[in-house]
PDB file of N, CA and C in Angstrom:
ATOM      1  N   MET A  10     140.951 116.219 -22.986  1.00  0.00           N
ATOM      2  CA  MET A  10     140.705 117.681 -24.386  1.00  0.00           C
ATOM      3  C   MET A  10     141.944 117.653 -24.970  1.00  0.00           C
ATOM      4  N   GLU A  11     141.785 118.296 -26.500  1.00  0.00           N
ATOM      5  CA  GLU A  11     142.650 118.198 -27.236  1.00  0.00           C
ATOM      6  C   GLU A  11     142.936 119.786 -27.548  1.00  0.00           C
ATOM      7  N   ASN A  12     143.798 120.159 -27.477  1.00  0.00           N
ATOM      8  CA  ASN A  12     144.268 121.446 -28.572  1.00  0.00           C
ATOM      9  C   ASN A  12     145.060 121.366 -29.540  1.00  0.00           C
ATOM     10  N   HIS A  13     144.638 121.712 -30.672  1.00  0.00           N
ATOM     11  CA  HIS A  13     145.770 121.332 -32.225  1.00  0.00           C
ATOM     12  C   HIS A  13     145.591 122.940 -32.663  1.00  0.00           C
ATOM     13  N   GLY A  14     146.905 123.416 -32.185  1.00  0.00           N
ATOM     14  CA  GLY A  14     147.068 125.086 -33.139  1.00  0.00           C
ATOM     15  C   GLY A  14     146.420 126.024 -32.424  1.00  0.00           C
ATOM     16  N   GLY A  15     145.873 125.798 -31.543  1.00  0.00           N
ATOM     17  CA  GLY A  15     144.983 126.692 -30.485  1.00  0.00           C
ATOM     18  C   GLY A  15     145.905 127.406 -29.649  1.00  0.00           C
ATOM     19  N   VAL A  16     144.778 128.229 -29.126  1.00  0.00           N
ATOM     20  CA  VAL A  16     145.435 129.574 -27.329  1.00  0.00           C
ATOM     21  C   VAL A  16     144.180 129.074 -26.639  1.00  0.00           C
ATOM     22  N   VAL A  17     144.467 128.274 -25.513  1.00  0.00           N
ATOM     23  CA  VAL A  17     143.235 127.615 -24.465  1.00  0.00           C
ATOM     24  C   VAL A  17     143.671 127.774 -23.396  1.00  0.00           C
ATOM     25  N   TRP A  18     142.883 128.344 -22.639  1.00  0.00           N
ATOM     26  CA  TRP A  18     143.350 129.100 -21.283  1.00  0.00           C
ATOM     27  C   TRP A  18     142.082 128.017 -20.342  1.00  0.00           C
ATOM     28  N   ILE A  19     142.371 127.826 -19.095  1.00  0.00           N
ATOM     29  CA  ILE A  19     141.643 126.726 -18.515  1.00  0.00           C
ATOM     30  C   ILE A  19     142.042 127.486 -16.964  1.00  0.00           C
ATOM     31  N   LEU A  20     140.724 127.941 -16.369  1.00  0.00           N
ATOM     32  CA  LEU A  20     140.645 128.461 -15.250  1.00  0.00           C
ATOM     33  C   LEU A  20     140.081 127.621 -14.457  1.00  0.00           C
ATOM     34  N   GLY A  21     140.808 126.237 -13.280  1.00  0.00           N
ATOM     35  CA  GLY A  21     139.934 125.442 -13.150  1.00  0.00           C
ATOM     36  C   GLY A  21     139.327 124.195 -13.624  1.00  0.00           C
ATOM     37  N   MET A  22     139.903 123.291 -13.459  1.00  0.00           N
ATOM     38  CA  MET A  22     139.341 122.334 -13.503  1.00  0.00           C
ATOM     39  C   MET A  22     139.332 120.895 -12.888  1.00  0.00           C
ATOM     40  N   LYS A  23     138.493 119.885 -12.692  1.00  0.00           N
ATOM     41  CA  LYS A  23     138.615 118.874 -11.898  1.00  0.00           C
ATOM     42  C   LYS A  23     137.910 117.228 -12.837  1.00  0.00           C
ATOM     43  N   THR A  24     138.296 116.242 -12.495  1.00  0.00           N
ATOM     44  CA  THR A  24     138.381 114.597 -13.395  1.00  0.00           C
ATOM     45  C   THR A  24     138.320 114.138 -12.983  1.00  0.00           C
ATOM     46  N   GLU A  25     137.639 112.723 -13.018  1.00  0.00           N
ATOM     47  CA  GLU A  25     137.671 111.706 -12.290  1.00  0.00           C
ATOM     48  C   GLU A  25     138.140 110.412 -13.296  1.00  0.00           C
ATOM     49  N   LYS A  26     138.558 111.242 -14.855  1.00  0.00           N
ATOM     50  CA  LYS A  26     138.906 110.168 -15.623  1.00  0.00           C
ATOM     51  C   LYS A  26     140.060 109.856 -15.519  1.00  0.00           C
ATOM     52  N   HIS A  27     140.927 108.249 -16.069  1.00  0.00           N
ATOM     53  CA  HIS A  27     141.816 107.666 -16.137  1.00  0.00           C
ATOM     54  C   HIS A  27     142.406 107.624 -17.150  1.00  0.00           C
ATOM     55  N   ALA A  28     142.537 108.794 -17.588  1.00  0.00           N
ATOM     56  CA  ALA A  28     142.942 108.636 -19.233  1.00  0.00           C
ATOM     57  C   ALA A  28     144.058 110.210 -19.677  1.00  0.00           C
ATOM     58  N   THR A  29     144.593 110.568 -20.552  1.00  0.00           N
ATOM     59  CA  THR A  29     145.873 111.689 -20.128  1.00  0.00           C
ATOM     60  C   THR A  29     144.500 112.647 -20.478  1.00  0.00           C
ATOM     61  N   ALA A  30     144.786 113.741 -19.663  1.00  0.00           N
ATOM     62  CA  ALA A  30     143.420 114.856 -19.584  1.00  0.00           C
ATOM     63  C   ALA A  30     143.441 116.040 -20.710  1.00  0.00           C
ATOM     64  N   ILE A  31     144.668 116.582 -20.748  1.00  0.00           N
ATOM     65  CA  ILE A  31     145.486 117.602 -21.906  1.00  0.00           C
ATOM     66  C   ILE A  31     146.219 117.171 -23.244  1.00  0.00           C
ATOM     67  N   LYS A  32     145.852 117.236 -24.383  1.00  0.00           N
ATOM     68  CA  LYS A  32     147.130 116.944 -25.302  1.00  0.00           C
ATOM     69  C   LYS A  32     147.166 118.211 -26.322  1.00  0.00           C
ATOM     70  N   THR A  33     147.925 118.898 -26.475  1.00  0.00           N
ATOM     71  CA  THR A  33     148.605 120.212 -27.023  1.00  0.00           C
ATOM     72  C   THR A  33     149.435 119.792 -27.752  1.00  0.00           C
ATOM     73  N   VAL A  34     149.152 120.280 -29.106  1.00  0.00           N
ATOM     74  CA  VAL A  34     149.960 120.131 -30.879  1.00  0.00           C
ATOM     75  C   VAL A  34     149.727 120.907 -31.415  1.00  0.00           C
ATOM     76  N   GLY A  35     151.062 121.765 -30.861  1.00  0.00           N
ATOM     77  CA  GLY A  35     151.291 123.279 -31.965  1.00  0.00           C
ATOM     78  C   GLY A  35     150.644 124.098 -31.348  1.00  0.00           C
ATOM     79  N   GLY A  36     149.704 124.266 -30.261  1.00  0.00           N
ATOM     80  CA  GLY A  36     148.967 125.349 -29.697  1.00  0.00           C
ATOM     81  C   GLY A  36     149.949 125.845 -28.312  1.00  0.00           C
ATOM     82  N   TYR A  37     149.236 126.247 -27.232  1.00  0.00           N
ATOM     83  CA  TYR A  37     149.463 126.737 -26.555  1.00  0.00           C
ATOM     84  C   TYR A  37     147.935 126.686 -25.307  1.00  0.00           C
ATOM     85  N   THR A  38     148.921 126.209 -24.229  1.00  0.00           N
ATOM     86  CA  THR A  38     147.312 125.454 -23.379  1.00  0.00           C
ATOM     87  C   THR A  38     148.023 125.909 -22.069  1.00  0.00           C
ATOM     88  N   GLU A  39     146.726 126.513 -21.031  1.00  0.00           N
ATOM     89  CA  GLU A  39     147.869 127.191 -19.958  1.00  0.00           C
ATOM     90  C   GLU A  39     146.764 126.693 -18.782  1.00  0.00           C
ATOM     91  N   LEU A  40     147.040 125.779 -18.043  1.00  0.00           N
ATOM     92  CA  LEU A  40     145.823 125.092 -17.360  1.00  0.00           C
ATOM     93  C   LEU A  40     145.764 125.847 -15.937  1.00  0.00           C
ATOM     94  N   LEU A  41     145.315 126.496 -14.773  1.00  0.00           N
ATOM     95  CA  LEU A  41     145.752 127.338 -13.984  1.00  0.00           C
ATOM     96  C   LEU A  41     144.530 126.641 -12.579  1.00  0.00           C
ATOM     97  N   GLY A  42     145.316 125.634 -11.807  1.00  0.00           N
ATOM     98  CA  GLY A  42     143.907 124.657 -10.994  1.00  0.00           C
ATOM     99  C   GLY A  42     142.852 124.048 -11.207  1.00  0.00           C
ATOM    100  N   ALA A  43     143.906 122.599 -10.679  1.00  0.00           N
ATOM    101  CA  ALA A  43     143.264 121.471 -10.968  1.00  0.00           C
ATOM    102  C   ALA A  43     143.115 120.360 -10.266  1.00  0.00           C
ATOM    103  N   LEU A  44     142.396 119.800  -9.763  1.00  0.00           N
ATOM    104  CA  LEU A  44     142.272 118.423  -9.347  1.00  0.00           C
ATOM    105  C   LEU A  44     141.931 117.116 -10.202  1.00  0.00           C
ATOM    106  N   PHE A  45     142.806 116.230 -10.452  1.00  0.00           N
ATOM    107  CA  PHE A  45     142.474 114.990 -10.879  1.00  0.00           C
ATOM    108  C   PHE A  45     142.661 114.309 -10.200  1.00  0.00           C
ATOM    109  N   TYR A  46     141.549 113.528 -10.063  1.00  0.00           N
ATOM    110  CA  TYR A  46     141.296 112.433  -8.962  1.00  0.00           C
ATOM    111  C   TYR A  46     140.466 110.714  -9.768  1.00  0.00           C
ATOM    112  N   PRO A  47     141.548 110.086 -10.739  1.00  0.00           N
ATOM    113  CA  PRO A  47     140.898 108.881 -11.539  1.00  0.00           C
ATOM    114  C   PRO A  47     140.221 107.663 -10.367  1.00  0.00           C
ATOM    115  N   LEU A  48     139.320 107.376 -11.317  1.00  0.00           N
ATOM    116  CA  LEU A  48     138.449 106.432 -10.248  1.00  0.00           C
ATOM    117  C   LEU A  48     138.943 105.435 -10.653  1.00  0.00           C
ATOM    118  N   LYS A  49     139.923 105.049 -11.160  1.00  0.00           N
ATOM    119  CA  LYS A  49     139.989 103.837 -11.872  1.00  0.00           C
ATOM    120  C   LYS A  49     141.508 103.761 -12.282  1.00  0.00           C
ATOM    121  N   ASP A  50     142.291 102.662 -11.912  1.00  0.00           N
ATOM    122  CA  ASP A  50     143.739 102.643 -11.869  1.00  0.00           C
ATOM    123  C   ASP A  50     143.922 103.033 -13.566  1.00  0.00           C
ATOM    124  N   VAL A  51     145.096 103.741 -13.602  1.00  0.00           N
ATOM    125  CA  VAL A  51     145.612 104.606 -15.078  1.00  0.00           C
ATOM    126  C   VAL A  51     147.210 103.737 -15.521  1.00  0.00           C
ATOM    127  N   ARG A  52     146.722 103.206 -16.878  1.00  0.00           N
ATOM    128  CA  ARG A  52     147.535 102.105 -17.375  1.00  0.00           C
ATOM    129  C   ARG A  52     149.086 102.954 -17.037  1.00  0.00           C
ATOM    130  N   ALA A  53     150.335 102.551 -16.826  1.00  0.00           N
ATOM    131  CA  ALA A  53     151.211 102.648 -16.855  1.00  0.00           C
ATOM    132  C   ALA A  53     152.269 103.793 -17.899  1.00  0.00           C
ATOM    133  N   ALA A  54     151.431 103.433 -18.889  1.00  0.00           N
ATOM    134  CA  ALA A  54     152.181 104.110 -19.960  1.00  0.00           C
ATOM    135  C   ALA A  54     151.393 105.239 -20.207  1.00  0.00           C
ATOM    136  N   THR A  55     150.386 105.969 -19.945  1.00  0.00           N
ATOM    137  CA  THR A  55     149.193 107.054 -19.893  1.00  0.00           C
ATOM    138  C   THR A  55     150.061 107.713 -19.468  1.00  0.00           C
ATOM    139  N   PRO A  56     150.127 109.472 -20.010  1.00  0.00           N
ATOM    140  CA  PRO A  56     150.612 110.278 -19.093  1.00  0.00           C
ATOM    141  C   PRO A  56     149.260 111.079 -18.827  1.00  0.00           C
ATOM    142  N   LEU A  57     149.808 112.326 -17.796  1.00  0.00           N
ATOM    143  CA  LEU A  57     148.557 112.918 -16.946  1.00  0.00           C
ATOM    144  C   LEU A  57     148.291 113.690 -18.779  1.00  0.00           C
ATOM    145  N   PHE A  58     149.661 114.630 -19.600  1.00  0.00           N
ATOM    146  CA  PHE A  58     149.711 115.602 -20.041  1.00  0.00           C
ATOM    147  C   PHE A  58     150.824 115.027 -21.240  1.00  0.00           C
ATOM    148  N   ILE A  59     149.889 115.476 -22.294  1.00  0.00           N
ATOM    149  CA  ILE A  59     151.097 115.066 -23.540  1.00  0.00           C
ATOM    150  C   ILE A  59     151.345 116.657 -23.972  1.00  0.00           C
ATOM    151  N   ASN A  60     152.508 117.016 -24.582  1.00  0.00           N
ATOM    152  CA  ASN A  60     153.064 118.327 -25.428  1.00  0.00           C
ATOM    153  C   ASN A  60     153.648 117.959 -26.609  1.00  0.00           C
ATOM    154  N   GLU A  61     153.167 118.016 -28.185  1.00  0.00           N
ATOM    155  CA  GLU A  61     153.495 118.126 -28.902  1.00  0.00           C
ATOM    156  C   GLU A  61     154.019 118.866 -29.793  1.00  0.00           C
ATOM    157  N   GLY A  62     155.224 120.181 -29.321  1.00  0.00           N
ATOM    158  CA  GLY A  62     155.159 120.858 -30.098  1.00  0.00           C
ATOM    159  C   GLY A  62     154.860 122.130 -29.558  1.00  0.00           C
ATOM    160  N   GLY A  63     153.853 122.397 -28.570  1.00  0.00           N
ATOM    161  CA  GLY A  63     153.552 122.995 -28.158  1.00  0.00           C
ATOM    162  C   GLY A  63     153.917 123.859 -27.102  1.00  0.00           C
ATOM    163  N   SER A  64     153.281 125.309 -26.164  1.00  0.00           N
ATOM    164  CA  SER A  64     153.986 125.522 -25.160  1.00  0.00           C
ATOM    165  C   SER A  64     152.664 125.459 -24.376  1.00  0.00           C
ATOM    166  N   VAL A  65     153.007 125.202 -23.248  1.00  0.00           N
ATOM    167  CA  VAL A  65     152.141 124.848 -21.889  1.00  0.00           C
ATOM    168  C   VAL A  65     152.570 125.128 -20.740  1.00  0.00           C
ATOM    169  N   SER A  66     151.608 125.554 -19.959  1.00  0.00           N
ATOM    170  CA  SER A  66     152.140 125.730 -18.259  1.00  0.00           C
ATOM    171  C   SER A  66     150.930 125.207 -17.644  1.00  0.00           C
ATOM    172  N   TYR A  67     151.557 125.239 -16.083  1.00  0.00           N
ATOM    173  CA  TYR A  67     150.331 123.785 -16.093  1.00  0.00           C
ATOM    174  C   TYR A  67     150.344 124.238 -14.250  1.00  0.00           C
ATOM    175  N   SER A  68     149.256 124.258 -13.635  1.00  0.00           N
ATOM    176  CA  SER A  68     149.724 124.389 -12.250  1.00  0.00           C
ATOM    177  C   SER A  68     148.527 123.235 -11.523  1.00  0.00           C
ATOM    178  N   TYR A  69     148.852 122.230 -10.920  1.00  0.00           N
ATOM    179  CA  TYR A  69     147.362 120.776 -10.394  1.00  0.00           C
ATOM    180  C   TYR A  69     147.705 120.368  -9.603  1.00  0.00           C
ATOM    181  N   ALA A  70     146.749 119.555  -9.074  1.00  0.00           N
ATOM    182  CA  ALA A  70     147.234 118.785  -7.998  1.00  0.00           C
ATOM    183  C   ALA A  70     146.705 116.843  -8.317  1.00  0.00           C
ATOM    184  N   VAL A  71     146.815 115.785  -7.914  1.00  0.00           N
ATOM    185  CA  VAL A  71     146.367 114.859  -8.188  1.00  0.00           C
ATOM    186  C   VAL A  71     146.350 113.860  -7.235  1.00  0.00           C
ATOM    187  N   SER A  72     145.689 112.978  -6.744  1.00  0.00           N
ATOM    188  CA  SER A  72     144.469 112.474  -5.455  1.00  0.00           C
ATOM    189  C   SER A  72     145.381 111.008  -5.825  1.00  0.00           C
ATOM    190  N   ALA A  73     145.786 110.570  -4.845  1.00  0.00           N
ATOM    191  CA  ALA A  73     146.014 109.014  -4.820  1.00  0.00           C
ATOM    192  C   ALA A  73     146.279 108.691  -6.509  1.00  0.00           C
ATOM    193  N   ASN A  74     147.949 109.695  -6.279  1.00  0.00           N
ATOM    194  CA  ASN A  74     148.119 109.358  -8.092  1.00  0.00           C
ATOM    195  C   ASN A  74     148.419 108.037  -8.521  1.00  0.00           C
ATOM    196  N   PRO A  75     148.065 107.724  -9.619  1.00  0.00           N
ATOM    197  CA  PRO A  75     148.198 106.815 -10.564  1.00  0.00           C
ATOM    198  C   PRO A  75     149.138 106.557 -11.805  1.00  0.00           C
ATOM    199  N   TYR A  76     149.259 107.875 -11.683  1.00  0.00           N
ATOM    200  CA  TYR A  76     150.413 108.443 -13.449  1.00  0.00           C
ATOM    201  C   TYR A  76     151.719 108.507 -13.125  1.00  0.00           C
ATOM    202  N   ALA A  77     152.402 107.482 -13.301  1.00  0.00           N
ATOM    203  CA  ALA A  77     153.551 106.760 -13.017  1.00  0.00           C
ATOM    204  C   ALA A  77     154.478 108.260 -13.978  1.00  0.00           C
ATOM    205  N   VAL A  78     153.761 108.838 -15.206  1.00  0.00           N
ATOM    206  CA  VAL A  78     154.415 110.134 -16.266  1.00  0.00           C
ATOM    207  C   VAL A  78     153.164 111.301 -16.485  1.00  0.00           C
ATOM    208  N   GLN A  79     153.657 112.625 -15.126  1.00  0.00           N
ATOM    209  CA  GLN A  79     153.515 113.480 -15.565  1.00  0.00           C
ATOM    210  C   GLN A  79     153.173 114.071 -16.110  1.00  0.00           C
ATOM    211  N   VAL A  80     154.008 114.590 -17.227  1.00  0.00           N
ATOM    212  CA  VAL A  80     153.826 115.034 -18.486  1.00  0.00           C
ATOM    213  C   VAL A  80     154.689 114.401 -19.698  1.00  0.00           C
ATOM    214  N   ARG A  81     154.327 114.779 -20.386  1.00  0.00           N
ATOM    215  CA  ARG A  81     155.154 114.090 -21.782  1.00  0.00           C
ATOM    216  C   ARG A  81     155.252 115.085 -22.998  1.00  0.00           C
ATOM    217  N   GLU A  82     156.504 115.225 -23.354  1.00  0.00           N
ATOM    218  CA  GLU A  82     157.113 116.218 -24.413  1.00  0.00           C
ATOM    219  C   GLU A  82     157.464 115.426 -25.367  1.00  0.00           C
ATOM    220  N   ILE A  83     157.378 115.886 -26.443  1.00  0.00           N
ATOM    221  CA  ILE A  83     158.167 115.752 -27.672  1.00  0.00           C
ATOM    222  C   ILE A  83     158.068 116.990 -28.949  1.00  0.00           C
ATOM    223  N   ARG A  84     159.447 117.046 -28.771  1.00  0.00           N
ATOM    224  CA  ARG A  84     160.120 118.663 -29.596  1.00  0.00           C
ATOM    225  C   ARG A  84     161.232 117.811 -30.462  1.00  0.00           C
ATOM    226  N   GLU A  85     160.319 117.859 -31.803  1.00  0.00           N
ATOM    227  CA  GLU A  85     161.662 117.296 -33.469  1.00  0.00           C
ATOM    228  C   GLU A  85     161.851 116.011 -33.077  1.00  0.00           C
ATOM    229  N   GLY A  86     160.730 114.983 -32.679  1.00  0.00           N
ATOM    230  CA  GLY A  86     161.487 113.786 -32.547  1.00  0.00           C
ATOM    231  C   GLY A  86     162.014 113.235 -31.124  1.00  0.00           C
ATOM    232  N   VAL A  87     161.955 113.849 -30.453  1.00  0.00           N
ATOM    233  CA  VAL A  87     162.672 113.647 -28.667  1.00  0.00           C
ATOM    234  C   VAL A  87     161.930 113.400 -27.963  1.00  0.00           C
ATOM    235  N   THR A  88     161.380 112.749 -27.338  1.00  0.00           N
ATOM    236  CA  THR A  88     160.693 112.732 -26.340  1.00  0.00           C
ATOM    237  C   THR A  88     160.896 113.029 -24.756  1.00  0.00           C
ATOM    238  N   ARG A  89     160.670 113.406 -24.074  1.00  0.00           N
ATOM    239  CA  ARG A  89     161.365 113.864 -22.870  1.00  0.00           C
ATOM    240  C   ARG A  89     159.922 113.253 -21.703  1.00  0.00           C
ATOM    241  N   GLU A  90     160.201 113.200 -20.442  1.00  0.00           N
ATOM    242  CA  GLU A  90     158.635 112.533 -19.958  1.00  0.00           C
ATOM    243  C   GLU A  90     159.339 113.494 -18.129  1.00  0.00           C
ATOM    244  N   LEU A  91     158.058 113.812 -17.699  1.00  0.00           N
ATOM    245  CA  LEU A  91     158.679 114.257 -15.857  1.00  0.00           C
ATOM    246  C   LEU A  91     157.945 113.131 -15.117  1.00  0.00           C
ATOM    247  N   PRO A  92     158.379 112.153 -14.358  1.00  0.00           N
ATOM    248  CA  PRO A  92     157.849 110.993 -13.936  1.00  0.00           C
ATOM    249  C   PRO A  92     157.429 111.841 -12.234  1.00  0.00           C
ATOM    250  N   ARG A  93     156.267 110.671 -11.650  1.00  0.00           N
ATOM    251  CA  ARG A  93     155.438 111.378 -10.849  1.00  0.00           C
ATOM    252  C   ARG A  93     156.807 111.334  -9.707  1.00  0.00           C
ATOM    253  N   ALA A  94     158.074 110.446  -9.488  1.00  0.00           N
ATOM    254  CA  ALA A  94     158.676 110.257  -8.518  1.00  0.00           C
ATOM    255  C   ALA A  94     159.582 111.982  -8.561  1.00  0.00           C
ATOM    256  N   SER A  95     159.491 113.091  -9.296  1.00  0.00           N
ATOM    257  CA  SER A  95     160.310 114.207  -9.460  1.00  0.00           C
ATOM    258  C   SER A  95     159.514 115.249  -9.433  1.00  0.00           C
ATOM    259  N   VAL A  96     158.086 114.702  -9.148  1.00  0.00           N
ATOM    260  CA  VAL A  96     157.222 116.031  -8.966  1.00  0.00           C
ATOM    261  C   VAL A  96     156.878 115.736  -7.334  1.00  0.00           C
ATOM    262  N   PRO A  97     156.410 117.426  -6.499  1.00  0.00           N
ATOM    263  CA  PRO A  97     156.303 116.892  -5.290  1.00  0.00           C
ATOM    264  C   PRO A  97     155.155 116.228  -4.583  1.00  0.00           C
ATOM    265  N   SER A  98     154.929 115.885  -3.258  1.00  0.00           N
ATOM    266  CA  SER A  98     154.030 114.630  -3.371  1.00  0.00           C
ATOM    267  C   SER A  98     152.843 115.629  -2.683  1.00  0.00           C
ATOM    268  N   ARG A  99     152.020 114.909  -2.185  1.00  0.00           N
ATOM    269  CA  ARG A  99     150.626 115.337  -1.877  1.00  0.00           C
ATOM    270  C   ARG A  99     149.839 114.592  -1.147  1.00  0.00           C
ATOM    271  N   GLY A 100     150.368 114.147   0.095  1.00  0.00           N
ATOM    272  CA  GLY A 100     150.064 112.571   0.447  1.00  0.00           C
ATOM    273  C   GLY A 100     150.219 111.518  -0.259  1.00  0.00           C
ATOM    274  N   LYS A 101     149.163 110.537  -0.931  1.00  0.00           N
ATOM    275  CA  LYS A 101     149.591 109.245  -1.608  1.00  0.00           C
ATOM    276  C   LYS A 101     149.599 110.279  -3.198  1.00  0.00           C
ATOM    277  N   GLY A 102     149.605 111.220  -3.681  1.00  0.00           N
ATOM    278  CA  GLY A 102     149.761 112.080  -4.919  1.00  0.00           C
ATOM    279  C   GLY A 102     150.162 112.974  -4.836  1.00  0.00           C
ATOM    280  N   SER A 103     150.691 113.962  -5.581  1.00  0.00           N
ATOM    281  CA  SER A 103     150.969 114.778  -6.425  1.00  0.00           C
ATOM    282  C   SER A 103     150.756 116.359  -6.035  1.00  0.00           C
ATOM    283  N   ASN A 104     151.268 117.306  -5.974  1.00  0.00           N
ATOM    284  CA  ASN A 104     150.900 118.623  -6.789  1.00  0.00           C
ATOM    285  C   ASN A 104     152.342 119.817  -7.068  1.00  0.00           C
ATOM    286  N   VAL A 105     151.285 119.980  -7.986  1.00  0.00           N
ATOM    287  CA  VAL A 105     152.906 120.720  -9.237  1.00  0.00           C
ATOM    288  C   VAL A 105     152.344 122.276  -9.014  1.00  0.00           C
ATOM    289  N   PRO A 106     152.638 122.884  -8.539  1.00  0.00           N
ATOM    290  CA  PRO A 106     151.998 124.273  -8.034  1.00  0.00           C
ATOM    291  C   PRO A 106     152.015 125.247  -9.732  1.00  0.00           C
ATOM    292  N   LEU A 107     153.942 124.784 -10.541  1.00  0.00           N
ATOM    293  CA  LEU A 107     153.476 125.147 -11.894  1.00  0.00           C
ATOM    294  C   LEU A 107     154.661 124.515 -12.491  1.00  0.00           C
ATOM    295  N   TYR A 108     154.105 124.303 -13.907  1.00  0.00           N
ATOM    296  CA  TYR A 108     155.181 123.372 -14.603  1.00  0.00           C
ATOM    297  C   TYR A 108     155.165 124.627 -15.368  1.00  0.00           C
TER     298      TYR A 108
END
């Protein structure tokens, strides 16, 4: 899903895809409650979320977590990433109560 400059609220989400789940570009995205369960391996460079100059908040869990990068944020040309090792674990996955 992509949000380009809009306001998006998602109340509950589940997906089994192995790509970036949400990309926000200059908009506002709020995700409350999600489960990501990729059925295929995720490439190491693929982040779960991308935020390019927008405002975001996420509450989610990942099962059997293959996402090495949970969130990639790009602001004024500076890229920062939230690695899986920096979020709470949930068995082999991760659990992020609020980002």
